[in-house]
Short mmCIF file of C-alpha atoms and ligand atoms in Angstrom, two decimals:
data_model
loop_
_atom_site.label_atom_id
_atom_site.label_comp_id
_atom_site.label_asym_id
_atom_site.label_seq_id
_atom_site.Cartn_x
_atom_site.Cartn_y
_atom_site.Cartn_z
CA UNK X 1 90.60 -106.11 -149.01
CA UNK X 2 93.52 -108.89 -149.75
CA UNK X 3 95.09 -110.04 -146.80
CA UNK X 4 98.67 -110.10 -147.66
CA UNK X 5 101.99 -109.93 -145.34
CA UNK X 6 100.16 -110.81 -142.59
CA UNK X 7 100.79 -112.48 -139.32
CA UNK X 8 97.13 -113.76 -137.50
CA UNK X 9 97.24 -115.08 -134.20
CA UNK X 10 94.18 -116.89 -133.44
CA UNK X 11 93.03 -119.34 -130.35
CA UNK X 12 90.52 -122.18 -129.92
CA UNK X 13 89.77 -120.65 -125.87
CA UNK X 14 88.13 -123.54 -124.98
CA UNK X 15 90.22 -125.90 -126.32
CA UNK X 16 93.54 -125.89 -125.51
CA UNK X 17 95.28 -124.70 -128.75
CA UNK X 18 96.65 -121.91 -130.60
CA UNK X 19 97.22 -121.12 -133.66
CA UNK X 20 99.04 -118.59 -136.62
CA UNK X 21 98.47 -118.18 -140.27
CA UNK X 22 100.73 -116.00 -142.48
CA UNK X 23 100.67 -114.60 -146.07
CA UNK X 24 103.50 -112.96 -147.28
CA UNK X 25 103.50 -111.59 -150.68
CA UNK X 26 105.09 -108.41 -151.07
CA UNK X 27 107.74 -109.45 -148.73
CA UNK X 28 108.39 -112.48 -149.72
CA UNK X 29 108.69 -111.22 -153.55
CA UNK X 30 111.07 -108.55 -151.93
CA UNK X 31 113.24 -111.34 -149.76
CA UNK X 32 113.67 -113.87 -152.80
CA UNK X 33 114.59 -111.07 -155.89
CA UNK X 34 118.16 -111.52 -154.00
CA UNK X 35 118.44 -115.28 -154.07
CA UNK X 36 119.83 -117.29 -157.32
CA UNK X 37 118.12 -120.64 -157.82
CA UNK X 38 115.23 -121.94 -159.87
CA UNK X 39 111.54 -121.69 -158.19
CA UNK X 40 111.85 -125.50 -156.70
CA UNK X 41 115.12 -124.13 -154.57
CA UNK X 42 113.19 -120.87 -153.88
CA UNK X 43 110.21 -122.65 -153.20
CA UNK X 44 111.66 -124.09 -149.91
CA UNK X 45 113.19 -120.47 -148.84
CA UNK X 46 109.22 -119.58 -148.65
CA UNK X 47 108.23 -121.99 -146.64
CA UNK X 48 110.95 -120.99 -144.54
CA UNK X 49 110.25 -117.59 -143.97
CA UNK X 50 106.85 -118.58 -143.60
CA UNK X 51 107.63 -121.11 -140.51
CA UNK X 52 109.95 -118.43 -138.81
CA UNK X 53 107.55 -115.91 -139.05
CA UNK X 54 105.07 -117.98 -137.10
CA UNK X 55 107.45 -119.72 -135.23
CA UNK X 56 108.88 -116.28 -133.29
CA UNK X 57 105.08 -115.40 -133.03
CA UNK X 58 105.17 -118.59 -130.25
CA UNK X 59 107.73 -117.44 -127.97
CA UNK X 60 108.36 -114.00 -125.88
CA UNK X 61 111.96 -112.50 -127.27
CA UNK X 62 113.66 -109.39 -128.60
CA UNK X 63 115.77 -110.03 -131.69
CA UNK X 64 115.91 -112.54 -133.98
CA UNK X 65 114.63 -116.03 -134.58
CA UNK X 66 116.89 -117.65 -137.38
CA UNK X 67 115.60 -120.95 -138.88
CA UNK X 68 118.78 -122.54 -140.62
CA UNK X 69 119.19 -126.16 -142.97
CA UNK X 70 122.84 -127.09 -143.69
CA UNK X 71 123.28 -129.90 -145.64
CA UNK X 72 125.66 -131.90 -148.30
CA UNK X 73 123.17 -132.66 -151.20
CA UNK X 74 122.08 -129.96 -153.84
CA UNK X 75 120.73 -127.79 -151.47
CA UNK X 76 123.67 -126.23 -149.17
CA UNK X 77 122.34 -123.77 -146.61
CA UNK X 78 118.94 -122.18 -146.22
CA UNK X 79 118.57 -119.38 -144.02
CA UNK X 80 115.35 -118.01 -143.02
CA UNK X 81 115.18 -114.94 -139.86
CA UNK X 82 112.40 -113.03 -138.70
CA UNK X 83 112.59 -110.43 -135.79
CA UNK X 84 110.08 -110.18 -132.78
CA UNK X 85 108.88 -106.64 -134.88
CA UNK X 86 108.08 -109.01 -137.70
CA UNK X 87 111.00 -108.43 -139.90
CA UNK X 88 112.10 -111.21 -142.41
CA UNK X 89 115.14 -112.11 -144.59
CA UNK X 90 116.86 -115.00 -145.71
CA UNK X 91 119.05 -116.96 -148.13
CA UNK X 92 119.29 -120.32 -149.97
CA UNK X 93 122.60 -121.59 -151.40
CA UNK X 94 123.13 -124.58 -153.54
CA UNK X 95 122.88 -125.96 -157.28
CA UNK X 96 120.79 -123.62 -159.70
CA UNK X 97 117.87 -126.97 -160.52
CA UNK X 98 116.85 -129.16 -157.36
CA UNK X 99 114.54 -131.92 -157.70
CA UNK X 100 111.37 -131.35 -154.85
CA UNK X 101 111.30 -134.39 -152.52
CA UNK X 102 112.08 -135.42 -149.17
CA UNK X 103 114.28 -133.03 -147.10
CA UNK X 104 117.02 -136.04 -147.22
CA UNK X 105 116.86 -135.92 -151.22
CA UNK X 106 117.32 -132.07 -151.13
CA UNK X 107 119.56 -131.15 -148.58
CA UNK X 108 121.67 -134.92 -148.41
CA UNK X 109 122.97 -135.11 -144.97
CA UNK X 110 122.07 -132.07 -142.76
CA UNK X 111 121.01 -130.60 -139.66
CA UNK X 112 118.02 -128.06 -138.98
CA UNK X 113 119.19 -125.65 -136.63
CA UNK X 114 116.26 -123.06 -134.64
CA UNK X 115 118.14 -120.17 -133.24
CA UNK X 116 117.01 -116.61 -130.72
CA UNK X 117 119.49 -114.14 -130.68
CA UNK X 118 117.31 -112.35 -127.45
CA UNK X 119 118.57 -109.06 -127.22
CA UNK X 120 119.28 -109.36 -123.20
CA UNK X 121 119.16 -113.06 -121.97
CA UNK X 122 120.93 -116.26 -123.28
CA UNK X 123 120.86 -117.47 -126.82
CA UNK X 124 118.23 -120.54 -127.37
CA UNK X 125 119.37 -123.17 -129.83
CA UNK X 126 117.76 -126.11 -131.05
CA UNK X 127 118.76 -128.48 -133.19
CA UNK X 128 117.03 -131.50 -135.29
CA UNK X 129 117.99 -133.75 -138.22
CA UNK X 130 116.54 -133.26 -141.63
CA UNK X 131 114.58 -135.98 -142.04
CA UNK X 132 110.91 -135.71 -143.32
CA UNK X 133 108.92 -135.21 -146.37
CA UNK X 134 109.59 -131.39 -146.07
CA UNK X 135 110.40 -128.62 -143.81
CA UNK X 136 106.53 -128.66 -141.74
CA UNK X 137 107.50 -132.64 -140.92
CA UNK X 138 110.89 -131.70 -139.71
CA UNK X 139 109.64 -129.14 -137.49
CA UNK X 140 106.53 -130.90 -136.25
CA UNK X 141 109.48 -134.11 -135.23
CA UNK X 142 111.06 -130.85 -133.04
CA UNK X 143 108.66 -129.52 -131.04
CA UNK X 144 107.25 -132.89 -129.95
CA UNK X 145 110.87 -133.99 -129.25
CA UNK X 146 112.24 -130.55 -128.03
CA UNK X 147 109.53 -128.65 -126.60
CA UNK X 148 106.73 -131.54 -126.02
CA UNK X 149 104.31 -129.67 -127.26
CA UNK X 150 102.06 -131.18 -130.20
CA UNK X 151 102.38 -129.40 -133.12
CA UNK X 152 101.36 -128.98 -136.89
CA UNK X 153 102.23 -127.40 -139.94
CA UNK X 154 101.45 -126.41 -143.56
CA UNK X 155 104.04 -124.48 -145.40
CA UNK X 156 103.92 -123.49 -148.85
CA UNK X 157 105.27 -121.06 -151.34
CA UNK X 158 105.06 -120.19 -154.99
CA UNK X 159 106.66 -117.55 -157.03
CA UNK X 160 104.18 -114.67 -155.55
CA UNK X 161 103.15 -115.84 -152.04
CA UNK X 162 104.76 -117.82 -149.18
CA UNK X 163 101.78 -119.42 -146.72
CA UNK X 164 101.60 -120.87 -143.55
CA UNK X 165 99.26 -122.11 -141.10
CA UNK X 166 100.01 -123.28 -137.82
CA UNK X 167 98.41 -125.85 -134.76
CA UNK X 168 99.90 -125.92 -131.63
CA UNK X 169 98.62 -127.72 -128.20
CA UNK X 170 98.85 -124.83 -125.35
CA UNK X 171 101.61 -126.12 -122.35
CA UNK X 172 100.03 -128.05 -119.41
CA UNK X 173 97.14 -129.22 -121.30
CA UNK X 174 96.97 -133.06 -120.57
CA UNK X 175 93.28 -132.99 -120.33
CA UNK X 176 93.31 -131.64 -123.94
CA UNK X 177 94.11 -134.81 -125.97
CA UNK X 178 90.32 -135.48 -127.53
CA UNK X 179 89.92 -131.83 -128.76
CA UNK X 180 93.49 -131.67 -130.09
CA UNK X 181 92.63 -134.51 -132.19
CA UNK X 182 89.28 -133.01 -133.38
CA UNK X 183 90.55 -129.93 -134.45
CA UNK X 184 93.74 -132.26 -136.03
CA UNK X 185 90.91 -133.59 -138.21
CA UNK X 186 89.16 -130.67 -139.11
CA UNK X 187 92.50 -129.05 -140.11
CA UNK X 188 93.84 -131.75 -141.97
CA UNK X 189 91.02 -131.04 -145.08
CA UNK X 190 93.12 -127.87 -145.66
CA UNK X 191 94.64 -127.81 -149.22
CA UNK X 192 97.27 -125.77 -150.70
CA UNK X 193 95.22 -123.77 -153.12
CA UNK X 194 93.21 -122.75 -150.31
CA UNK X 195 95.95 -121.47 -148.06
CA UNK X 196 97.06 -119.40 -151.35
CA UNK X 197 93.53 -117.98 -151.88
CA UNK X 198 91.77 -117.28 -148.66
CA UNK X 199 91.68 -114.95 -145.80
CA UNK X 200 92.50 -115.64 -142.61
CA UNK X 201 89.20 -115.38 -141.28
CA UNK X 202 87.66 -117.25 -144.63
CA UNK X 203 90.04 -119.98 -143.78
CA UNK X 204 89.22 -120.13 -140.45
CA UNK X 205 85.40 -120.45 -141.20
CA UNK X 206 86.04 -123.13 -143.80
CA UNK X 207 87.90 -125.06 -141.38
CA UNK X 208 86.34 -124.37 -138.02
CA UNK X 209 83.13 -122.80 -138.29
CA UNK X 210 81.54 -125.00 -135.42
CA UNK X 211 84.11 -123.62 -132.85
CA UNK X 212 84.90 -120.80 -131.01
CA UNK X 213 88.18 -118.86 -131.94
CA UNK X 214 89.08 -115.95 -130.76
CA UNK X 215 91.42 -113.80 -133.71
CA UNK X 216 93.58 -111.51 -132.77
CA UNK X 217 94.95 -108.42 -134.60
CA UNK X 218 96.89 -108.71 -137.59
CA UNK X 219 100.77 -107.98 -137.39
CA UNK X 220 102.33 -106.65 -141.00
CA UNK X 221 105.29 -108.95 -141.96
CA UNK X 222 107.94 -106.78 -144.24
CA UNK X 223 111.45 -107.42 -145.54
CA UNK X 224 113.96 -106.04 -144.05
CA UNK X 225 117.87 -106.28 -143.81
CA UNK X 226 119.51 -105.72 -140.57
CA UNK X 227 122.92 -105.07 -142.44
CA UNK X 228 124.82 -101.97 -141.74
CA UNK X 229 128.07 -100.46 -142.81
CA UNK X 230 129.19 -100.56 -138.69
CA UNK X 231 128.17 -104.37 -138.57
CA UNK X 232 130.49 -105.37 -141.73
CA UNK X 233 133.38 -102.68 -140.36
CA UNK X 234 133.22 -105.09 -137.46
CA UNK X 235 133.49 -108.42 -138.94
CA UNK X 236 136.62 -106.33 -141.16
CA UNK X 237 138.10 -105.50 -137.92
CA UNK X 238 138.05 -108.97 -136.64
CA UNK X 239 139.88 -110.63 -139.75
CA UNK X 240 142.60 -108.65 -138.59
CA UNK X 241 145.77 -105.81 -140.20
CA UNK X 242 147.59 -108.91 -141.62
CA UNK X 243 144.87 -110.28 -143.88
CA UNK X 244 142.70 -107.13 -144.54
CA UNK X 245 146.46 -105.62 -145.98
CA UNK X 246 146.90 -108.81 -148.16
CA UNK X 247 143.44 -108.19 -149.90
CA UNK X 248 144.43 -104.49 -150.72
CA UNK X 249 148.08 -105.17 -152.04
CA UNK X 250 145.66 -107.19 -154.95
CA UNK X 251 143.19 -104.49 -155.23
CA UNK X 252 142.24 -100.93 -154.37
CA UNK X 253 138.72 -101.43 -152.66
CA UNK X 254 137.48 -104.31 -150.34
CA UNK X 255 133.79 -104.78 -151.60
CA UNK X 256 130.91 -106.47 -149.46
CA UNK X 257 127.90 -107.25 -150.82
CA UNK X 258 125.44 -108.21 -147.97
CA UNK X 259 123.95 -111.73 -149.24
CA UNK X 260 120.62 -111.28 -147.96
CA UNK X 261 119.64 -107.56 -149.45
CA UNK X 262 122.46 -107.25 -151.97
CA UNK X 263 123.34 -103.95 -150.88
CA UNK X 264 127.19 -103.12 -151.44
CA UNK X 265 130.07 -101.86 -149.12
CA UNK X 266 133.04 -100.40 -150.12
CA UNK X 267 135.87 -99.48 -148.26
CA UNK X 268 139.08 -98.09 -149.74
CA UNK X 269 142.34 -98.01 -147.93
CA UNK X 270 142.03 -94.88 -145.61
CA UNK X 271 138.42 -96.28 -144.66
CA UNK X 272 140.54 -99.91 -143.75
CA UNK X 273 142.85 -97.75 -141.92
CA UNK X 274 140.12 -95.82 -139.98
CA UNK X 275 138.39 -99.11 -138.76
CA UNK X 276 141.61 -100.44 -137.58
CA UNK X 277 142.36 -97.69 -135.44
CA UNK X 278 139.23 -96.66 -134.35
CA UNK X 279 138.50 -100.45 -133.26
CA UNK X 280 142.06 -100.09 -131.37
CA UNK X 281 141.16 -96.99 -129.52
CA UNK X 282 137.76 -98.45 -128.36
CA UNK X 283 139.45 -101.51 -127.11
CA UNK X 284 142.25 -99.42 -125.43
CA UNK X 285 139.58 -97.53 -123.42
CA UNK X 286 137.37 -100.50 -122.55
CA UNK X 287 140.84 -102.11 -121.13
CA UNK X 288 141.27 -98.73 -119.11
CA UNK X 289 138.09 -98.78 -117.44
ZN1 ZN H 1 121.60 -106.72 -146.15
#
Protein backbone atom coordinates (compact mmCIF):
# COMPACT_ATOMS: atom_id res chain seq x y z
CA UNK A 1 0.00 0.00 0.00
CA UNK A 2 0.89 3.93 -0.73
CA UNK A 3 1.77 5.70 2.19
CA UNK A 4 -0.02 8.90 1.87
CA UNK A 5 -1.22 11.60 4.65
CA UNK A 6 0.96 10.28 6.93
CA UNK A 7 2.79 11.46 9.94
CA UNK A 8 5.97 8.78 10.98
CA UNK A 9 7.75 9.34 14.02
CA UNK A 10 10.88 7.49 14.02
CA UNK A 11 14.16 7.50 16.49
CA UNK A 12 17.87 6.66 16.09
CA UNK A 13 17.73 5.05 20.18
CA UNK A 14 21.17 4.96 20.35
CA UNK A 15 21.96 8.00 18.98
CA UNK A 16 20.58 10.86 20.26
CA UNK A 17 18.08 11.97 17.54
CA UNK A 18 14.66 11.92 16.37
CA UNK A 19 13.07 12.21 13.59
CA UNK A 20 9.43 12.73 11.37
CA UNK A 21 8.58 12.23 7.78
CA UNK A 22 5.19 13.28 6.30
CA UNK A 23 3.27 12.74 3.00
CA UNK A 24 0.29 14.49 2.49
CA UNK A 25 -1.60 14.01 -0.61
CA UNK A 26 -5.15 13.88 -0.25
CA UNK A 27 -4.99 16.57 2.25
CA UNK A 28 -2.90 18.66 0.91
CA UNK A 29 -4.91 18.52 -2.59
CA UNK A 30 -7.98 19.23 -0.23
CA UNK A 31 -6.13 22.35 1.76
CA UNK A 32 -4.77 24.11 -1.55
CA UNK A 33 -8.26 23.73 -3.99
CA UNK A 34 -9.13 26.97 -1.69
CA UNK A 35 -6.03 29.03 -2.31
CA UNK A 36 -5.62 31.39 -5.60
CA UNK A 37 -2.05 31.54 -6.87
CA UNK A 38 -0.02 29.75 -9.50
CA UNK A 39 1.82 26.31 -8.36
CA UNK A 40 5.27 28.33 -7.46
CA UNK A 41 3.03 30.43 -4.68
CA UNK A 42 1.25 27.13 -3.78
CA UNK A 43 4.30 25.34 -3.83
CA UNK A 44 5.56 27.13 -0.63
CA UNK A 45 1.95 26.66 1.21
CA UNK A 46 3.07 22.75 0.95
CA UNK A 47 6.01 22.95 2.40
CA UNK A 48 4.34 24.73 5.00
CA UNK A 49 1.85 22.44 5.99
CA UNK A 50 4.35 19.93 5.69
CA UNK A 51 6.82 21.67 8.43
CA UNK A 52 3.79 22.31 10.86
CA UNK A 53 2.68 19.01 10.66
CA UNK A 54 6.01 17.74 11.87
CA UNK A 55 6.81 20.56 13.78
CA UNK A 56 3.59 20.05 16.42
CA UNK A 57 4.63 16.28 16.26
CA UNK A 58 7.92 17.75 18.49
CA UNK A 59 6.23 19.31 21.27
CA UNK A 60 3.40 18.09 23.95
CA UNK A 61 0.15 20.60 23.35
CA UNK A 62 -3.58 20.65 22.79
CA UNK A 63 -4.66 22.97 19.98
CA UNK A 64 -3.03 24.43 17.37
CA UNK A 65 0.44 25.02 16.04
CA UNK A 66 0.21 27.92 13.39
CA UNK A 67 3.33 28.47 11.21
CA UNK A 68 2.87 32.11 9.73
CA UNK A 69 5.31 34.34 6.93
CA UNK A 70 4.27 38.02 6.61
CA UNK A 71 6.08 39.87 4.33
CA UNK A 72 6.15 43.05 1.76
CA UNK A 73 7.35 41.40 -1.56
CA UNK A 74 4.98 39.29 -3.87
CA UNK A 75 4.23 36.93 -1.41
CA UNK A 76 2.00 38.63 1.52
CA UNK A 77 1.03 36.14 4.21
CA UNK A 78 1.32 32.38 4.34
CA UNK A 79 -0.46 30.59 6.87
CA UNK A 80 0.05 27.05 7.60
CA UNK A 81 -1.86 25.26 11.14
CA UNK A 82 -1.97 21.85 12.17
CA UNK A 83 -3.69 20.60 15.45
CA UNK A 84 -2.12 18.12 18.06
CA UNK A 85 -5.05 15.48 16.39
CA UNK A 86 -3.23 16.07 13.15
CA UNK A 87 -5.54 18.46 11.52
CA UNK A 88 -4.18 20.91 8.79
CA UNK A 89 -5.26 24.11 6.97
CA UNK A 90 -3.80 27.07 5.67
CA UNK A 91 -3.63 30.06 3.32
CA UNK A 92 -1.23 31.99 1.02
CA UNK A 93 -1.96 35.57 -0.09
CA UNK A 94 -0.08 37.59 -2.57
CA UNK A 95 0.44 38.23 -6.48
CA UNK A 96 -1.11 35.41 -8.78
CA UNK A 97 2.96 34.51 -10.53
CA UNK A 98 5.97 34.51 -7.94
CA UNK A 99 9.36 33.84 -9.05
CA UNK A 100 10.92 30.64 -6.64
CA UNK A 101 14.06 31.92 -4.86
CA UNK A 102 15.28 32.92 -1.63
CA UNK A 103 12.64 33.58 1.08
CA UNK A 104 13.94 37.44 0.90
CA UNK A 105 13.08 37.45 -3.01
CA UNK A 106 9.56 35.99 -2.25
CA UNK A 107 8.27 37.37 0.71
CA UNK A 108 10.57 41.03 0.59
CA UNK A 109 10.86 42.07 4.12
CA UNK A 110 9.11 39.70 6.62
CA UNK A 111 8.98 37.89 9.73
CA UNK A 112 8.32 34.02 10.35
CA UNK A 113 6.19 33.75 13.20
CA UNK A 114 5.73 29.84 15.12
CA UNK A 115 2.67 30.01 17.22
CA UNK A 116 0.64 27.17 20.07
CA UNK A 117 -2.63 28.15 20.86
CA UNK A 118 -2.49 25.21 23.99
CA UNK A 119 -5.85 24.71 24.91
CA UNK A 120 -5.08 25.26 28.90
CA UNK A 121 -1.59 26.88 29.50
CA UNK A 122 0.08 30.03 27.97
CA UNK A 123 0.42 30.75 24.31
CA UNK A 124 4.16 29.96 22.90
CA UNK A 125 5.39 32.35 20.25
CA UNK A 126 8.41 32.42 18.37
CA UNK A 127 9.55 34.57 16.05
CA UNK A 128 12.51 34.62 13.27
CA UNK A 129 13.40 36.70 10.19
CA UNK A 130 12.93 35.38 6.73
CA UNK A 131 16.10 35.00 5.61
CA UNK A 132 17.29 31.73 3.86
CA UNK A 133 17.15 29.91 0.67
CA UNK A 134 13.61 28.64 1.67
CA UNK A 135 11.32 27.89 4.43
CA UNK A 136 13.58 24.41 5.87
CA UNK A 137 16.73 27.14 6.19
CA UNK A 138 14.60 29.58 8.02
CA UNK A 139 13.44 27.13 10.41
CA UNK A 140 16.65 25.20 10.88
CA UNK A 141 18.27 29.27 11.81
CA UNK A 142 15.18 28.96 14.69
CA UNK A 143 15.56 26.12 16.50
CA UNK A 144 19.34 26.45 16.83
CA UNK A 145 18.77 30.11 17.87
CA UNK A 146 15.42 29.58 19.81
CA UNK A 147 15.34 26.22 21.10
CA UNK A 148 19.24 25.14 20.80
CA UNK A 149 18.49 22.19 19.53
CA UNK A 150 20.23 21.10 16.09
CA UNK A 151 17.93 20.68 13.57
CA UNK A 152 17.26 19.78 9.80
CA UNK A 153 14.86 19.95 7.20
CA UNK A 154 13.61 18.99 3.71
CA UNK A 155 10.37 20.42 2.59
CA UNK A 156 8.84 20.01 -0.63
CA UNK A 157 5.61 20.16 -2.49
CA UNK A 158 4.20 19.75 -5.94
CA UNK A 159 0.75 19.98 -7.29
CA UNK A 160 -0.27 16.34 -5.75
CA UNK A 161 1.94 15.82 -2.66
CA UNK A 162 3.50 18.03 0.06
CA UNK A 163 6.77 16.07 1.77
CA UNK A 164 8.76 16.44 4.61
CA UNK A 165 11.43 14.86 6.47
CA UNK A 166 12.77 15.91 9.60
CA UNK A 167 16.36 15.58 11.95
CA UNK A 168 16.39 16.76 15.21
CA UNK A 169 19.25 16.32 18.09
CA UNK A 170 17.25 14.98 21.36
CA UNK A 171 17.71 17.85 24.49
CA UNK A 172 20.71 17.24 26.82
CA UNK A 173 22.66 15.38 24.37
CA UNK A 174 26.20 17.04 24.45
CA UNK A 175 27.90 13.77 24.16
CA UNK A 176 25.97 13.34 20.85
CA UNK A 177 27.91 15.68 18.49
CA UNK A 178 29.92 12.76 16.30
CA UNK A 179 26.70 10.72 15.62
CA UNK A 180 24.63 13.84 14.87
CA UNK A 181 27.04 14.57 12.24
CA UNK A 182 27.05 10.98 10.83
CA UNK A 183 23.59 10.66 10.45
CA UNK A 184 23.78 14.66 9.01
CA UNK A 185 25.78 12.94 6.26
CA UNK A 186 23.89 10.06 5.58
CA UNK A 187 20.74 12.25 5.35
CA UNK A 188 22.06 14.81 3.31
CA UNK A 189 22.10 12.18 -0.04
CA UNK A 190 18.28 12.52 0.21
CA UNK A 191 16.78 14.01 -3.04
CA UNK A 192 13.50 15.40 -3.78
CA UNK A 193 12.22 12.77 -6.13
CA UNK A 194 12.86 10.37 -3.51
CA UNK A 195 10.96 12.03 -0.71
CA UNK A 196 7.97 12.18 -3.44
CA UNK A 197 8.27 8.44 -4.25
CA UNK A 198 9.16 6.39 -1.25
CA UNK A 199 7.78 5.03 1.89
CA UNK A 200 8.66 5.91 5.03
CA UNK A 201 10.24 2.84 5.88
CA UNK A 202 11.87 2.56 2.09
CA UNK A 203 13.30 5.92 2.83
CA UNK A 204 14.50 5.09 5.94
CA UNK A 205 16.39 1.95 4.60
CA UNK A 206 17.86 3.94 1.73
CA UNK A 207 19.17 6.37 4.06
CA UNK A 208 20.00 4.49 7.23
CA UNK A 209 20.07 0.94 6.74
CA UNK A 210 23.30 0.46 8.96
CA UNK A 211 21.46 1.91 12.07
CA UNK A 212 19.05 1.13 14.42
CA UNK A 213 15.66 3.12 14.31
CA UNK A 214 12.98 2.43 16.04
CA UNK A 215 9.43 3.60 13.85
CA UNK A 216 6.66 4.34 15.44
CA UNK A 217 2.98 4.15 14.35
CA UNK A 218 1.71 6.14 11.66
CA UNK A 219 -0.67 9.17 12.54
CA UNK A 220 -3.29 10.08 9.45
CA UNK A 221 -2.88 13.83 8.58
CA UNK A 222 -6.45 15.22 7.09
CA UNK A 223 -7.80 18.67 6.24
CA UNK A 224 -9.83 20.13 8.28
CA UNK A 225 -11.38 23.64 9.05
CA UNK A 226 -11.95 24.63 12.54
CA UNK A 227 -14.48 27.41 11.32
CA UNK A 228 -17.88 27.53 12.76
CA UNK A 229 -20.91 29.70 12.44
CA UNK A 230 -20.48 30.51 16.60
CA UNK A 231 -16.70 31.45 15.97
CA UNK A 232 -17.58 34.13 13.07
CA UNK A 233 -20.94 35.28 15.26
CA UNK A 234 -18.19 36.15 17.68
CA UNK A 235 -15.75 38.08 15.76
CA UNK A 236 -19.46 39.92 14.37
CA UNK A 237 -20.18 40.64 17.88
CA UNK A 238 -16.91 42.20 18.58
CA UNK A 239 -16.97 44.77 15.55
CA UNK A 240 -19.70 46.13 17.39
CA UNK A 241 -23.94 47.62 16.73
CA UNK A 242 -22.41 50.79 15.13
CA UNK A 243 -20.45 49.19 12.30
CA UNK A 244 -22.29 45.80 11.83
CA UNK A 245 -25.63 48.44 11.22
CA UNK A 246 -23.54 50.48 8.65
CA UNK A 247 -22.84 47.25 6.55
CA UNK A 248 -26.66 46.37 6.47
CA UNK A 249 -28.03 49.97 5.61
CA UNK A 250 -25.78 48.98 2.10
CA UNK A 251 -27.02 45.53 1.89
CA UNK A 252 -29.47 42.94 3.15
CA UNK A 253 -27.05 40.01 4.23
CA UNK A 254 -23.52 40.19 5.85
CA UNK A 255 -21.67 37.26 4.01
CA UNK A 256 -18.43 35.44 5.41
CA UNK A 257 -16.65 33.25 3.51
CA UNK A 258 -14.09 31.42 5.79
CA UNK A 259 -10.63 31.88 3.77
CA UNK A 260 -9.21 28.68 4.61
CA UNK A 261 -12.28 26.11 3.59
CA UNK A 262 -14.37 28.56 1.60
CA UNK A 263 -17.40 27.69 3.31
CA UNK A 264 -20.01 30.68 3.45
CA UNK A 265 -21.95 32.46 6.35
CA UNK A 266 -24.79 34.41 6.03
CA UNK A 267 -26.50 36.34 8.41
CA UNK A 268 -29.49 38.56 7.66
CA UNK A 269 -30.69 41.27 9.91
CA UNK A 270 -32.76 39.37 12.63
CA UNK A 271 -29.68 36.84 12.80
CA UNK A 272 -27.35 40.39 13.44
CA UNK A 273 -29.89 41.27 15.90
CA UNK A 274 -29.90 37.85 17.69
CA UNK A 275 -26.00 37.86 18.11
CA UNK A 276 -26.11 41.25 19.53
CA UNK A 277 -28.37 40.46 22.16
CA UNK A 278 -27.58 37.18 22.93
CA UNK A 279 -23.76 38.31 23.29
CA UNK A 280 -25.31 41.15 25.72
CA UNK A 281 -27.19 38.76 27.88
CA UNK A 282 -24.11 36.44 28.28
CA UNK A 283 -22.00 39.32 29.27
CA UNK A 284 -24.74 40.68 31.65
CA UNK A 285 -24.72 37.32 33.52
CA UNK A 286 -20.95 36.77 33.58
CA UNK A 287 -20.87 40.51 35.22
CA UNK A 288 -23.56 39.15 37.79
CA UNK A 289 -21.70 36.30 38.94
ZN1 LIG B 1 -13.22 27.24 7.24
Amino acid sequence: MIEQDLLRRFLFEELGVRGEWVKLTTSWQAAKQHQRGSENVQQQLGQALAAVVMLSATVKFKGSMILQAQGDGDIKTLVAQATDQRKIRGLVRGKENVTVGSLESMFGHGRLVLTIESQNGHPYQGIVPLHGSNLAAALQTYFEQSEQLKTRLWLFANATHAVGLLLQELPAQENYQADWEHIEILANTVTEQELFDLDCEQLLYRLFHQEKVRLFDPEPVEFSCACSRSNIEKTLFAMGRTELEDILKERDIIEVTCEFCSEHYRFDKVDVENILSQQNAATDSETRH
